[in-house]
N, CA and C of each residue as an Amber inpcrd file, in Angstrom:
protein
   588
   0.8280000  -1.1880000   0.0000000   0.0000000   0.0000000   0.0000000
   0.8750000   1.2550000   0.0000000   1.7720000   1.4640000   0.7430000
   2.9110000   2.1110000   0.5370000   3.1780000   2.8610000  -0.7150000
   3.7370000   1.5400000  -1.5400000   4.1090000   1.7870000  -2.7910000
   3.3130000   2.1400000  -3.6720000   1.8120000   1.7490000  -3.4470000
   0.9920000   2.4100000  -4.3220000   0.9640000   4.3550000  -3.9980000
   0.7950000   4.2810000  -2.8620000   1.1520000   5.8540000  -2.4030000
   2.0050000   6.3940000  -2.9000000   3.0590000   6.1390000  -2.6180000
   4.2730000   6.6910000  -3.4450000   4.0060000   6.7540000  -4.9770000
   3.7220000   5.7470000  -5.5820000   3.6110000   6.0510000  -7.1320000
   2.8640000   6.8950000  -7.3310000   1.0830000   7.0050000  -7.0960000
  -0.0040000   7.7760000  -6.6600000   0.5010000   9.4290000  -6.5030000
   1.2800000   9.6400000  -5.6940000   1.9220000  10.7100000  -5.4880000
   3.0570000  11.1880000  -6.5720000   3.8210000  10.6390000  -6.8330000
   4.6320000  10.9180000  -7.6350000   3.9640000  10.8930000  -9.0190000
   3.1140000  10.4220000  -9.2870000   2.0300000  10.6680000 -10.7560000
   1.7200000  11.7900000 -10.9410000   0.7360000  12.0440000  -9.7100000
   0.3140000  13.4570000  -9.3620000   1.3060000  14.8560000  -9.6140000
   2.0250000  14.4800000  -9.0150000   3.2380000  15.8710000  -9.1920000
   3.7480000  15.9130000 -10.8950000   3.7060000  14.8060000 -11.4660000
   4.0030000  14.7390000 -13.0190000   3.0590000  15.6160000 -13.5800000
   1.4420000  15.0440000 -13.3460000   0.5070000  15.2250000 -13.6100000
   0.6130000  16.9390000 -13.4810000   0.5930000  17.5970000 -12.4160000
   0.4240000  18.7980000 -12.4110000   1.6010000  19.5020000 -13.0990000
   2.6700000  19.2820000 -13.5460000   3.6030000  19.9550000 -14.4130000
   2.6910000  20.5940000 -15.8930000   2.0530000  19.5330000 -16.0260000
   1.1300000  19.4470000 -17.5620000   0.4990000  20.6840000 -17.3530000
  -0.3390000  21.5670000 -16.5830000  -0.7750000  22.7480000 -16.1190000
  -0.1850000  23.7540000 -16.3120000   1.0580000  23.6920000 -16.6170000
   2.0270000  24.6370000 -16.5570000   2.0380000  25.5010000 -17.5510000
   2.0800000  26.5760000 -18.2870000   1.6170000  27.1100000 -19.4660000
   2.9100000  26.6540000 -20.4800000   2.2500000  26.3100000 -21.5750000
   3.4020000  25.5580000 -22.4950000   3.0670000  26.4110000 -23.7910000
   2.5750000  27.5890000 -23.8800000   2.1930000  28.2830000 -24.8640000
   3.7910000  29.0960000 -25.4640000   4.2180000  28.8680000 -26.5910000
   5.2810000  29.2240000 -27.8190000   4.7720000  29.6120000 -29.2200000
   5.2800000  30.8990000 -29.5770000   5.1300000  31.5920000 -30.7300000
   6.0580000  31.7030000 -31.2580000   6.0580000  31.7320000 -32.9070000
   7.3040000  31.8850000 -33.6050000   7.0920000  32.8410000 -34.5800000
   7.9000000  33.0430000 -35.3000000   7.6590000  33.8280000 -36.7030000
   7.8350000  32.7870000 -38.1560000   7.6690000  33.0740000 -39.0280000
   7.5320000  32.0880000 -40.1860000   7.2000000  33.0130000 -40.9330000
   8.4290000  32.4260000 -42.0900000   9.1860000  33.1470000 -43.2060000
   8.5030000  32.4220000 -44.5490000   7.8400000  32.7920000 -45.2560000
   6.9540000  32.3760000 -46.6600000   7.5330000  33.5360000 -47.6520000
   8.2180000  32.0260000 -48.6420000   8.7450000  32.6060000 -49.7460000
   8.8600000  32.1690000 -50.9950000   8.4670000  32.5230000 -52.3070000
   8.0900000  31.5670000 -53.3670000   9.0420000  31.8840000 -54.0630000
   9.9870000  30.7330000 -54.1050000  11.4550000  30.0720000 -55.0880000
  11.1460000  30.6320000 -56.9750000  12.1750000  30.2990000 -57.9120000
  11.8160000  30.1600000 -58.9950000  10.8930000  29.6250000 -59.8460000
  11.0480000  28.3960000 -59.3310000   9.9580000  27.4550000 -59.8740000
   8.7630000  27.6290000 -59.4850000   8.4670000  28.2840000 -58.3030000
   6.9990000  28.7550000 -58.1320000   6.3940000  28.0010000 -57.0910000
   7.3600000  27.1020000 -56.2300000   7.4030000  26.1140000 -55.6820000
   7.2020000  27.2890000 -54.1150000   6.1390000  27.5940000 -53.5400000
   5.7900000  28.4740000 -51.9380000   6.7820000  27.2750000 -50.5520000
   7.7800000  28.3460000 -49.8190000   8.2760000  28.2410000 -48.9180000
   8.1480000  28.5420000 -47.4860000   7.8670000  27.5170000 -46.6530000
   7.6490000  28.1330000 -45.3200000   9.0710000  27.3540000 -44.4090000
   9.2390000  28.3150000 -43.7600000  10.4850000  28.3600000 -42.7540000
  10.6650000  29.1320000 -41.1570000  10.9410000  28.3450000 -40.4710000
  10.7100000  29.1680000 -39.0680000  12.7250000  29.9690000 -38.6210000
  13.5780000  29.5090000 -39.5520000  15.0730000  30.0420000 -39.4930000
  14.7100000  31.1420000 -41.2190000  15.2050000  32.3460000 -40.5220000
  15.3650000  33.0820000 -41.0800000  16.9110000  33.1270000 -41.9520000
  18.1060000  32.0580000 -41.1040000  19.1760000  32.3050000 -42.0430000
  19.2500000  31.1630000 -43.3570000  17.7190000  30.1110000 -43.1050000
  17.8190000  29.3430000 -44.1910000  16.8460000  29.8030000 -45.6170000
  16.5430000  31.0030000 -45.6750000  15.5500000  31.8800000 -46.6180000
  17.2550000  32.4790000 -47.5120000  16.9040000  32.3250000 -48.9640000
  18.2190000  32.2160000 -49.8290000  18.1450000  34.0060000 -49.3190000
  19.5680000  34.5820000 -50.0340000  19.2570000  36.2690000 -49.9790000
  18.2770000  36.8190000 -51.0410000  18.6720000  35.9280000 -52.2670000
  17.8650000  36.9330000 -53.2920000  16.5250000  36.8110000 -53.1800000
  15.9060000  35.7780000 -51.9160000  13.8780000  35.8120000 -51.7000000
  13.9640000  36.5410000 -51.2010000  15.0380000  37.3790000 -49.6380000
  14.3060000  37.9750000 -48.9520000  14.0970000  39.2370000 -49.2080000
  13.9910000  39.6550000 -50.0190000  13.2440000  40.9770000 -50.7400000
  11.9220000  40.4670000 -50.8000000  11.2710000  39.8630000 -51.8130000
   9.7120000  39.2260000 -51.7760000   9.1230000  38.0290000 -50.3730000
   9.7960000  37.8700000 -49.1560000   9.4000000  37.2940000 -48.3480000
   8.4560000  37.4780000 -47.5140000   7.4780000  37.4670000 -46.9180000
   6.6970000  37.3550000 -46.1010000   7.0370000  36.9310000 -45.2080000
   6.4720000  37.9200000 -43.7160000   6.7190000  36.9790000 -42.2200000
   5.4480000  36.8280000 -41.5510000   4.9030000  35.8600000 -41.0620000
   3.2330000  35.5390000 -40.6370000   3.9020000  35.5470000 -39.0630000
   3.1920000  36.2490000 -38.7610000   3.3170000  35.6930000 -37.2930000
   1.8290000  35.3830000 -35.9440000   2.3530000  34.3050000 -35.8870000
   1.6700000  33.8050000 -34.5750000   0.7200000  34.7600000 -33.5020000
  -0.5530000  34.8810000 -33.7760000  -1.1890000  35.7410000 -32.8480000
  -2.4710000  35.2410000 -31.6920000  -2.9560000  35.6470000 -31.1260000
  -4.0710000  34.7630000 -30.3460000  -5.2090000  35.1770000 -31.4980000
  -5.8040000  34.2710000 -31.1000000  -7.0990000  34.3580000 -31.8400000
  -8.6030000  35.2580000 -31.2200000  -9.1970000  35.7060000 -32.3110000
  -9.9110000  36.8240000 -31.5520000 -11.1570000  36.3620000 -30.6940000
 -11.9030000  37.1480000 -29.8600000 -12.9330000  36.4400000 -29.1750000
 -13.7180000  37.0250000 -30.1050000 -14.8210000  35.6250000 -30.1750000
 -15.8600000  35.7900000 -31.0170000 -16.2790000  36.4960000 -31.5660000
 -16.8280000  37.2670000 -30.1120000 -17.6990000  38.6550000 -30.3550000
 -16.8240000  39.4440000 -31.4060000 -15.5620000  39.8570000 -30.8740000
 -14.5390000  40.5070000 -32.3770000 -14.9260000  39.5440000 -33.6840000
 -15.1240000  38.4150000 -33.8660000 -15.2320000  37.8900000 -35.4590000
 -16.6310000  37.8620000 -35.4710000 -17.6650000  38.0160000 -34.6390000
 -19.3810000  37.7900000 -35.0890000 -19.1330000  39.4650000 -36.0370000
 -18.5900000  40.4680000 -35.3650000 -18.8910000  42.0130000 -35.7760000
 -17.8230000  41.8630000 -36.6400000 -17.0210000  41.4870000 -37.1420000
 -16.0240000  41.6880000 -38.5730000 -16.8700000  40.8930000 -39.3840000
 -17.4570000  39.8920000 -39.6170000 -18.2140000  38.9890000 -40.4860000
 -19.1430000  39.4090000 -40.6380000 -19.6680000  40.5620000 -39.8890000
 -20.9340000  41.2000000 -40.0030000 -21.4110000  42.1130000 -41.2070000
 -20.6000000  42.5570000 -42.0150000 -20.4210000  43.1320000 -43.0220000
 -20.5770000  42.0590000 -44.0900000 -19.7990000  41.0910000 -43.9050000
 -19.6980000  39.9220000 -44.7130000 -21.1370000  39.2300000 -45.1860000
 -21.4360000  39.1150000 -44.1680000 -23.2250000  38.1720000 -43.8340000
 -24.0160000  38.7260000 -44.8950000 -23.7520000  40.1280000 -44.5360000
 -24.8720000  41.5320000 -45.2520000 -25.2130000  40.7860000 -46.6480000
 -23.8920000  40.7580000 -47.5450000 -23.8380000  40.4250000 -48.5480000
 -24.6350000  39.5200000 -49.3160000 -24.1510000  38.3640000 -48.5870000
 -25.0260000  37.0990000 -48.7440000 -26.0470000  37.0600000 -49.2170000
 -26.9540000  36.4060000 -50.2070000 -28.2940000  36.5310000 -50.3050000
 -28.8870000  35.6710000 -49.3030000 -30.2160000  36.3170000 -48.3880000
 -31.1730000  35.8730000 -47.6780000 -31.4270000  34.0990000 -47.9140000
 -31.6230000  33.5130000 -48.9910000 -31.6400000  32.1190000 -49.1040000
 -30.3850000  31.3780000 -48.2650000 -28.9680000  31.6960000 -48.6670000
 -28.4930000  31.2220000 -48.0530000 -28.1170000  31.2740000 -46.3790000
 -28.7080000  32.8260000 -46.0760000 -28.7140000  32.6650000 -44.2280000
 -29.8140000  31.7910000 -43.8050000 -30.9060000  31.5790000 -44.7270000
 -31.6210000  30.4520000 -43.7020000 -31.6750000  29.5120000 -43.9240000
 -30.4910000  28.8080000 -44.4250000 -30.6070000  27.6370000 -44.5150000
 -29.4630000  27.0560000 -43.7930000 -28.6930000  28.2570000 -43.3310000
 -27.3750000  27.8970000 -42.0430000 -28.0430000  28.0340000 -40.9030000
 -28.1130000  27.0350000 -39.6290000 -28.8170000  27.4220000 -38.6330000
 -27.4570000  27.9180000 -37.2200000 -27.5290000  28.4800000 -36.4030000
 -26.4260000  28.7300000 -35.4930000 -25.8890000  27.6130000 -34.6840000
 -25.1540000  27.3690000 -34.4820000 -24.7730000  26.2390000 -33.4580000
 -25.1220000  26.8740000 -32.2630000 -25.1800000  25.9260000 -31.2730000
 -25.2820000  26.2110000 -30.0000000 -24.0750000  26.3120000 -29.2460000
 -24.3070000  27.7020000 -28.2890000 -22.7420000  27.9110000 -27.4010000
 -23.1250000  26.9530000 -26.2260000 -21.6220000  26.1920000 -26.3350000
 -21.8230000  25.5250000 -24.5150000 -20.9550000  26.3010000 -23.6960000
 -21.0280000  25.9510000 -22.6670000 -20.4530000  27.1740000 -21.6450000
 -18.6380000  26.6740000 -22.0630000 -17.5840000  27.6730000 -21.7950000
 -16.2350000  27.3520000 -21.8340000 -15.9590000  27.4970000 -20.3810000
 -15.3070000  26.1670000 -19.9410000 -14.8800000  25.7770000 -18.9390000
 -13.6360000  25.9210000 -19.0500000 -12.8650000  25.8640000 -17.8790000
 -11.6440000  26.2460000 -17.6850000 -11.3110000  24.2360000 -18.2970000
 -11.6440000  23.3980000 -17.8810000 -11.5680000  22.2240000 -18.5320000
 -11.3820000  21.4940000 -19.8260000 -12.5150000  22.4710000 -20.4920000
 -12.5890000  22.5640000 -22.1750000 -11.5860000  23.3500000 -22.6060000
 -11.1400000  24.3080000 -21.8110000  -9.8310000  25.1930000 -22.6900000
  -8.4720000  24.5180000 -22.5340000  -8.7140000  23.3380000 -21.3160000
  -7.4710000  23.0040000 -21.0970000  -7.2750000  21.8010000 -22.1660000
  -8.5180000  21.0400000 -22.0600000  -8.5510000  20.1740000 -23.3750000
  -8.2720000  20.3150000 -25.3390000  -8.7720000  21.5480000 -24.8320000
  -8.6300000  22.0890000 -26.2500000  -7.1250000  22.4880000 -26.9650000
  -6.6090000  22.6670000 -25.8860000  -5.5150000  23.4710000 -25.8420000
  -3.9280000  21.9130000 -26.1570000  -4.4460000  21.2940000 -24.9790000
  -4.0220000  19.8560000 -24.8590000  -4.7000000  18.5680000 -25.2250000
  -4.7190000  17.9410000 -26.4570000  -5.4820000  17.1070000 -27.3250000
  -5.3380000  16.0190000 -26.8010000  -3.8190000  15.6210000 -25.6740000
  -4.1270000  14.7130000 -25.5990000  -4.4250000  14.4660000 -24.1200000
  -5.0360000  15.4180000 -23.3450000  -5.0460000  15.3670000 -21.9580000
  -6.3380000  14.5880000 -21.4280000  -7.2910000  14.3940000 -22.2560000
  -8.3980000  13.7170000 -21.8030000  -8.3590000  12.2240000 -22.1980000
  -8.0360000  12.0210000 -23.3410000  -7.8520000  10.4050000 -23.5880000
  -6.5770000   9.9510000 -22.2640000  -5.5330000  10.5510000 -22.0590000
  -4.7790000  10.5950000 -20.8190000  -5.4040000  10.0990000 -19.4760000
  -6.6430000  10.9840000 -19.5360000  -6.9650000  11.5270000 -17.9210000
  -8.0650000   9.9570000 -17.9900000  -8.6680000   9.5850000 -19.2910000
  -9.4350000   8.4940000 -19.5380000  -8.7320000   7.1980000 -18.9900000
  -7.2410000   6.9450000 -19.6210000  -6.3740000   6.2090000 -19.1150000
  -6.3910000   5.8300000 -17.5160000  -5.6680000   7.4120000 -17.2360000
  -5.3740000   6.9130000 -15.8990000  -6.2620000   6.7080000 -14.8130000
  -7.6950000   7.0800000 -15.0620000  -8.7870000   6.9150000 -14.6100000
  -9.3830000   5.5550000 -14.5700000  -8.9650000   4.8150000 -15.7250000
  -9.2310000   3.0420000 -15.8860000  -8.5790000   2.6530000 -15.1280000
  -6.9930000   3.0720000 -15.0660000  -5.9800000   2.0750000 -14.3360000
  -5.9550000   2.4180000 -12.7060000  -6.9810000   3.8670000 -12.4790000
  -7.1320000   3.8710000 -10.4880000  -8.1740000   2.5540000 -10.5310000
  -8.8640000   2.9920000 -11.5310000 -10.2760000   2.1690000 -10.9850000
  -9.8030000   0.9640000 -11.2430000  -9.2800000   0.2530000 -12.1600000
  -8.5240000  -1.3420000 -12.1240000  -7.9880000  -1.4410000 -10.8560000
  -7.0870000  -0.7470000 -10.1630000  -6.4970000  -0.4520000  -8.7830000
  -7.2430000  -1.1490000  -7.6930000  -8.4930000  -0.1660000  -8.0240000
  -9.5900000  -0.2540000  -6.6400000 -10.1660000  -1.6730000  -6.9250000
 -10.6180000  -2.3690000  -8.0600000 -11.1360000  -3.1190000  -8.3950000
 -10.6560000  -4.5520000  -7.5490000  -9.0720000  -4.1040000  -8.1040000
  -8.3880000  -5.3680000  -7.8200000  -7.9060000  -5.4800000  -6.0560000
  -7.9820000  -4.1880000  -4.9290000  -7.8320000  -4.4210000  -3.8130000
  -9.3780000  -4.8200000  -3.3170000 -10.4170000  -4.3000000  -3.6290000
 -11.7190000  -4.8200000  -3.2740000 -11.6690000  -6.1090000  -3.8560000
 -10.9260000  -7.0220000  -4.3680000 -11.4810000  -8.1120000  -4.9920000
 -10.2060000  -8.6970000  -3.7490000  -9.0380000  -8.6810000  -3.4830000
  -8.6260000  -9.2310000  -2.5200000  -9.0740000  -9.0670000  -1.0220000
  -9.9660000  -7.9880000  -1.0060000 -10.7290000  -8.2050000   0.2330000
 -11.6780000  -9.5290000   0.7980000 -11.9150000  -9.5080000  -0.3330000
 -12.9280000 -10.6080000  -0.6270000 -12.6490000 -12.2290000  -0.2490000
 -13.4700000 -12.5170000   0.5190000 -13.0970000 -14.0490000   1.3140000
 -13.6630000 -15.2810000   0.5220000 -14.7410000 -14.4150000  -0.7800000
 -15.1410000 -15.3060000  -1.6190000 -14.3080000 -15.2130000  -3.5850000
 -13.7600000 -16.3220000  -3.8590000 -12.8040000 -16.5180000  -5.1400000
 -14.2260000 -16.1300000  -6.0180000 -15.3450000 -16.8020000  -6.0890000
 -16.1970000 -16.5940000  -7.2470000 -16.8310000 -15.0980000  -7.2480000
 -16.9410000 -14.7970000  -6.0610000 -18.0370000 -13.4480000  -5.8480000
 -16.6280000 -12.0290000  -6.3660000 -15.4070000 -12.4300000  -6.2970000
 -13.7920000 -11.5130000  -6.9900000 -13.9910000 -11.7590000  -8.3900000
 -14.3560000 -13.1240000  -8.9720000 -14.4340000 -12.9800000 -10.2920000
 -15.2770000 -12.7490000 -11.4300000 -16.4850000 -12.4960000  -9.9180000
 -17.7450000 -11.4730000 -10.7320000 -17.6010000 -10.2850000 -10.7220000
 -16.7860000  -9.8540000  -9.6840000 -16.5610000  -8.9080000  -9.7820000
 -15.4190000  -7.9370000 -11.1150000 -14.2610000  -8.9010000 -11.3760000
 -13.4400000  -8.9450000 -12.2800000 -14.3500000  -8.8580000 -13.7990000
 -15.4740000  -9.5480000 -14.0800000 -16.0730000 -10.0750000 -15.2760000
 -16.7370000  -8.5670000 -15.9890000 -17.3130000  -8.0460000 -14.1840000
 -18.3140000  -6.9550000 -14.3980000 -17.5450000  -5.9420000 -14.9290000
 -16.3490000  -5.5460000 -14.0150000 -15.3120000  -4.1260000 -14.3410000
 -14.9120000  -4.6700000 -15.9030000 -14.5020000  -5.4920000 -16.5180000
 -14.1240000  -5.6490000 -18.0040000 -15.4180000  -5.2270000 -18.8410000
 -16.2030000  -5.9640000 -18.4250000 -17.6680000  -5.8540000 -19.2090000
 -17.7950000  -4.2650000 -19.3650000 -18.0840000  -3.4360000 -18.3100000
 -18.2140000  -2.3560000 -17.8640000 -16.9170000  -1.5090000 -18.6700000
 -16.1020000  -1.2130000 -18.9060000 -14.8160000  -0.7180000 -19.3970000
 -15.2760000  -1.3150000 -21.0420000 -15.4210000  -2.5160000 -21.4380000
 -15.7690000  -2.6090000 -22.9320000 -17.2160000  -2.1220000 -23.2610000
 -18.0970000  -1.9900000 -22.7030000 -19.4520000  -1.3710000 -22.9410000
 -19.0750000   0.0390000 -22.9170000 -18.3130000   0.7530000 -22.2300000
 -17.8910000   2.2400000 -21.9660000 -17.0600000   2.0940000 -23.8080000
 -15.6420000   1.5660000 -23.9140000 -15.5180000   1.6700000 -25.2400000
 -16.2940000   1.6320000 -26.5730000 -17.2960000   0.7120000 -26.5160000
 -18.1440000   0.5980000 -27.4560000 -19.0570000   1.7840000 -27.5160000
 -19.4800000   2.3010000 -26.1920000 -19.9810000   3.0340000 -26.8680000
 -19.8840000   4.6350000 -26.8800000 -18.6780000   4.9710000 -26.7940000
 -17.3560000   5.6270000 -27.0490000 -17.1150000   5.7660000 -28.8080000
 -16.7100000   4.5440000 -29.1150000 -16.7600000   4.4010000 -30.5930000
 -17.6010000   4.7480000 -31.3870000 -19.3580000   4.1620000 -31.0110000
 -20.2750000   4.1740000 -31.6500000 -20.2600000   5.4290000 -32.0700000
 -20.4450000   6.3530000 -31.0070000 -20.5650000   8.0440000 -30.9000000
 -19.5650000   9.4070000 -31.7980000 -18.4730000   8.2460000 -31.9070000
 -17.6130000   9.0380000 -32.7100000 -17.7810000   8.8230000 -34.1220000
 -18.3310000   7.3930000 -34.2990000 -18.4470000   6.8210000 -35.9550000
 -20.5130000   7.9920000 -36.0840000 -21.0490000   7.8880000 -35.2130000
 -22.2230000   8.8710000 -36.1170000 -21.7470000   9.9750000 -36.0860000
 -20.8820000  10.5200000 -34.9640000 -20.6570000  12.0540000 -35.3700000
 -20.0440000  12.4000000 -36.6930000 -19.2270000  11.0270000 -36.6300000
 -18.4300000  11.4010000 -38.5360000 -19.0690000  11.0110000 -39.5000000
 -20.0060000   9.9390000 -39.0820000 -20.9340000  10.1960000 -40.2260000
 -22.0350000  10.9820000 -40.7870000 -22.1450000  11.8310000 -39.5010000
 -23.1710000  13.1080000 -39.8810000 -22.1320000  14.2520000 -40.3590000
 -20.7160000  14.3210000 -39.9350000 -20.1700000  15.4040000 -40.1240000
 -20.2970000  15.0290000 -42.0890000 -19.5290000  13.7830000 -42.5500000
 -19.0100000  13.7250000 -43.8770000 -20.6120000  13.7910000 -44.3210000
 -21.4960000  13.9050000 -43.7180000 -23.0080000  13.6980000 -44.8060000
 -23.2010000  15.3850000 -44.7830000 -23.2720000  16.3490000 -43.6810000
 -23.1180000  17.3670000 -43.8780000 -22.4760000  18.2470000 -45.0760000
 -21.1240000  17.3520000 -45.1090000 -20.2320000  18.2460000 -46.1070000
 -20.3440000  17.8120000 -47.0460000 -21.2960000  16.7160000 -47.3860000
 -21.7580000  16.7240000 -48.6910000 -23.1510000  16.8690000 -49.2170000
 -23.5760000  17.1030000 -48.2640000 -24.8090000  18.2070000 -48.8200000
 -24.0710000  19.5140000 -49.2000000 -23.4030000  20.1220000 -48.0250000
 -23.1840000  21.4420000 -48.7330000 -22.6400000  21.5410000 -50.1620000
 -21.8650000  20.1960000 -50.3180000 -21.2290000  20.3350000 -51.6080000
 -21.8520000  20.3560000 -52.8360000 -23.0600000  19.3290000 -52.4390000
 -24.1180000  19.4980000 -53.7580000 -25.0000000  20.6400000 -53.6320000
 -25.0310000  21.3450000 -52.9180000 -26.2090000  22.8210000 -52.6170000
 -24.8620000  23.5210000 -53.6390000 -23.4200000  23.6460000 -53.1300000
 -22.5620000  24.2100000 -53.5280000 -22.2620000  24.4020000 -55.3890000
 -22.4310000  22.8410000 -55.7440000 -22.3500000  22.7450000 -57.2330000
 -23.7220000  22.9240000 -58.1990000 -24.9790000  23.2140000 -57.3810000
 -26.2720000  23.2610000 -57.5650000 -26.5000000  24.4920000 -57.5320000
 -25.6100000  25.4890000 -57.4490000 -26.0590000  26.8700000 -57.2570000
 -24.9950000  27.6160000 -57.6940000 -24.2540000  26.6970000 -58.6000000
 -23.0030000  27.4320000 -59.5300000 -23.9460000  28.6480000 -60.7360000
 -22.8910000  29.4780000 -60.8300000 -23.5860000  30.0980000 -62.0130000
 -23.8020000  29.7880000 -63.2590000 -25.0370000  29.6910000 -63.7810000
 -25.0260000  29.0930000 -65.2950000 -24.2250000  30.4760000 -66.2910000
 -23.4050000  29.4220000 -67.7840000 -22.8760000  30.4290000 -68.6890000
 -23.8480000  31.5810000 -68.7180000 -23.3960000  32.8330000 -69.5670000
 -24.3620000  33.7360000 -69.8610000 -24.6080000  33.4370000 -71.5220000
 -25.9470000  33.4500000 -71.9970000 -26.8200000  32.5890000 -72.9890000
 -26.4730000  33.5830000 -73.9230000 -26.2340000  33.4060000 -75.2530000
 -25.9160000  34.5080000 -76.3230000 -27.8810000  34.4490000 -76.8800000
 -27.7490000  35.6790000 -78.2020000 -29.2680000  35.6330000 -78.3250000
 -29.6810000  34.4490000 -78.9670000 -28.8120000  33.6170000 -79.6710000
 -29.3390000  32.2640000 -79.8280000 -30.3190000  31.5570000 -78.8750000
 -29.7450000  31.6080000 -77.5320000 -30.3050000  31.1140000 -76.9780000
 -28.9130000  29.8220000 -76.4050000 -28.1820000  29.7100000 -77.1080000
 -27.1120000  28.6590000 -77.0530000 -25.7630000  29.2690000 -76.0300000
 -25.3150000  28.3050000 -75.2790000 -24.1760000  29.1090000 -74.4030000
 -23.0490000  29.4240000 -74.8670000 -22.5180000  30.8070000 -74.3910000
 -21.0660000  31.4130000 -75.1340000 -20.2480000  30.7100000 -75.3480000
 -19.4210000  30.1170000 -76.4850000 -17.9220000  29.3150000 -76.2440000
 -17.0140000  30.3530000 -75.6800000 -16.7090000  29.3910000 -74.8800000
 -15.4790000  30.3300000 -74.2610000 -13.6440000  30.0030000 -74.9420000
C-alpha cells in the first residue's frame, strides 16, 4: 500500500507539471522560389538572400474572441443573399470551462486523464477483490469491471463513428447545394451558351 502511495503521489506531481503554461510563438518566413514552388520556414538564415526581398513573415497571434469575429463577419453576412442565411442554422454555445480550454488546448489530456482513470479504478477493483473471502463473488466482480470498461468503449466508438458520419453527410450536402447553385454560362441571343 505504501508503494501504491508513493507512485499515486509521484504521478500526481508529473501530472500537475502538464498545467504549466506551455504556450510558444514563432515567426515564419513564406517565400516563393523560382519554380513557383511556396516556402515556409521558421530560421530566417535558411531563406536564400535573393527571396528575402519578396518574403513574407506571418506571425503567430491569439485568436480573436468571437464577439470581435461575429462584428467583422458582419459586413460579410450583409452580402449574402437571404436564401443562403436560412438555410445555415447557429450552433449552439456551450459554456467554456476552464476544462474545455485546457482540453482544447491539450489534445491529448483527456484520452490521458481516460487512461489513468481506468488504471485507479482497475487499482480499486483489484484491492476490493482481494478483500474478498469469496474466489467466485472476486471474479464477478473482475467479469463486471471488463464488461463495464468494454461497454464504456463501445460506446465511445459508436458516438464518434455517427458524429463522422453526420459530419461527412453534412459536407456533402453542402457540396451538392454548392455545385447546384453554380452560375449558369451567360446565354448569347441564340439562346445557345457562349464558347469560351
Amino acid at each position: 500500500m505504501k508503494h501504491f502511495l508513493f507512485y499515486f503521489i509521484l504521478l500526481a506531481m508529473v501530472g500537475m507539471t502538464w498545467f504549466l503554461p506551455a504556450h510558444s510563438s514563432a515567426d515564419y518566413y513564406k517565400y516563393t522560389d523560382n519554380r513557383g514552388t511556396v516556402n515556409i520556414t521558421n530560421k530566417l538564415e535558411s531563406v536564400p538572400a535573393r527571396y528575402r526581398s519578396t518574403m513574407k513573415v506571418v506571425r503567430e497571434e491569439k485568436k480573436k474572441a468571437p464577439a470581435a469575429e461575429q462584428q467583422s463577419t458582419g459586413a460579410e453576412q450583409q452580402a449574402v443573399p437571404a436564401l443562403e442565411q436560412q438555410a445555415v442554422p447557429e450552433p449552439e454555445r456551450k459554456p467554456d470551462t476552464a476544462f474545455s480550454r485546457l482540453c482544447g488546448r491539450f489534445v491529448w489530456l483527456k484520452p490521458l486523464l481516460y487512461v489513468m482513470g481506468g488504471l485507479a479504478l482497475f487499482v480499486g477493483v483489484i484491492q476490493v477483490a482481494s478483500m474478498l473471502a469469496s474466489p467466485m463473488l472476486s471474479k464477478l466482480i473482475y467479469i463486471s469491471f471488463f464488461f463495464g470498461v468494454f461497454v464504456f468503449l463501445y460506446k465511445a466508438y459508436a458516438e464518434y463513428m455517427v458524429a463522422s458520419t453526420a459530419k461527412i453527410k453534412e459536407n456533402a450536402v453542402t457540396i451538392m447545394k454548392k455545385s447546384t447553385n453554380r452560375e449558369l454560362p451567360a446565354l448569347e441571343e441564340g439562346g445557345l451558351p457562349a464558347q469560351r
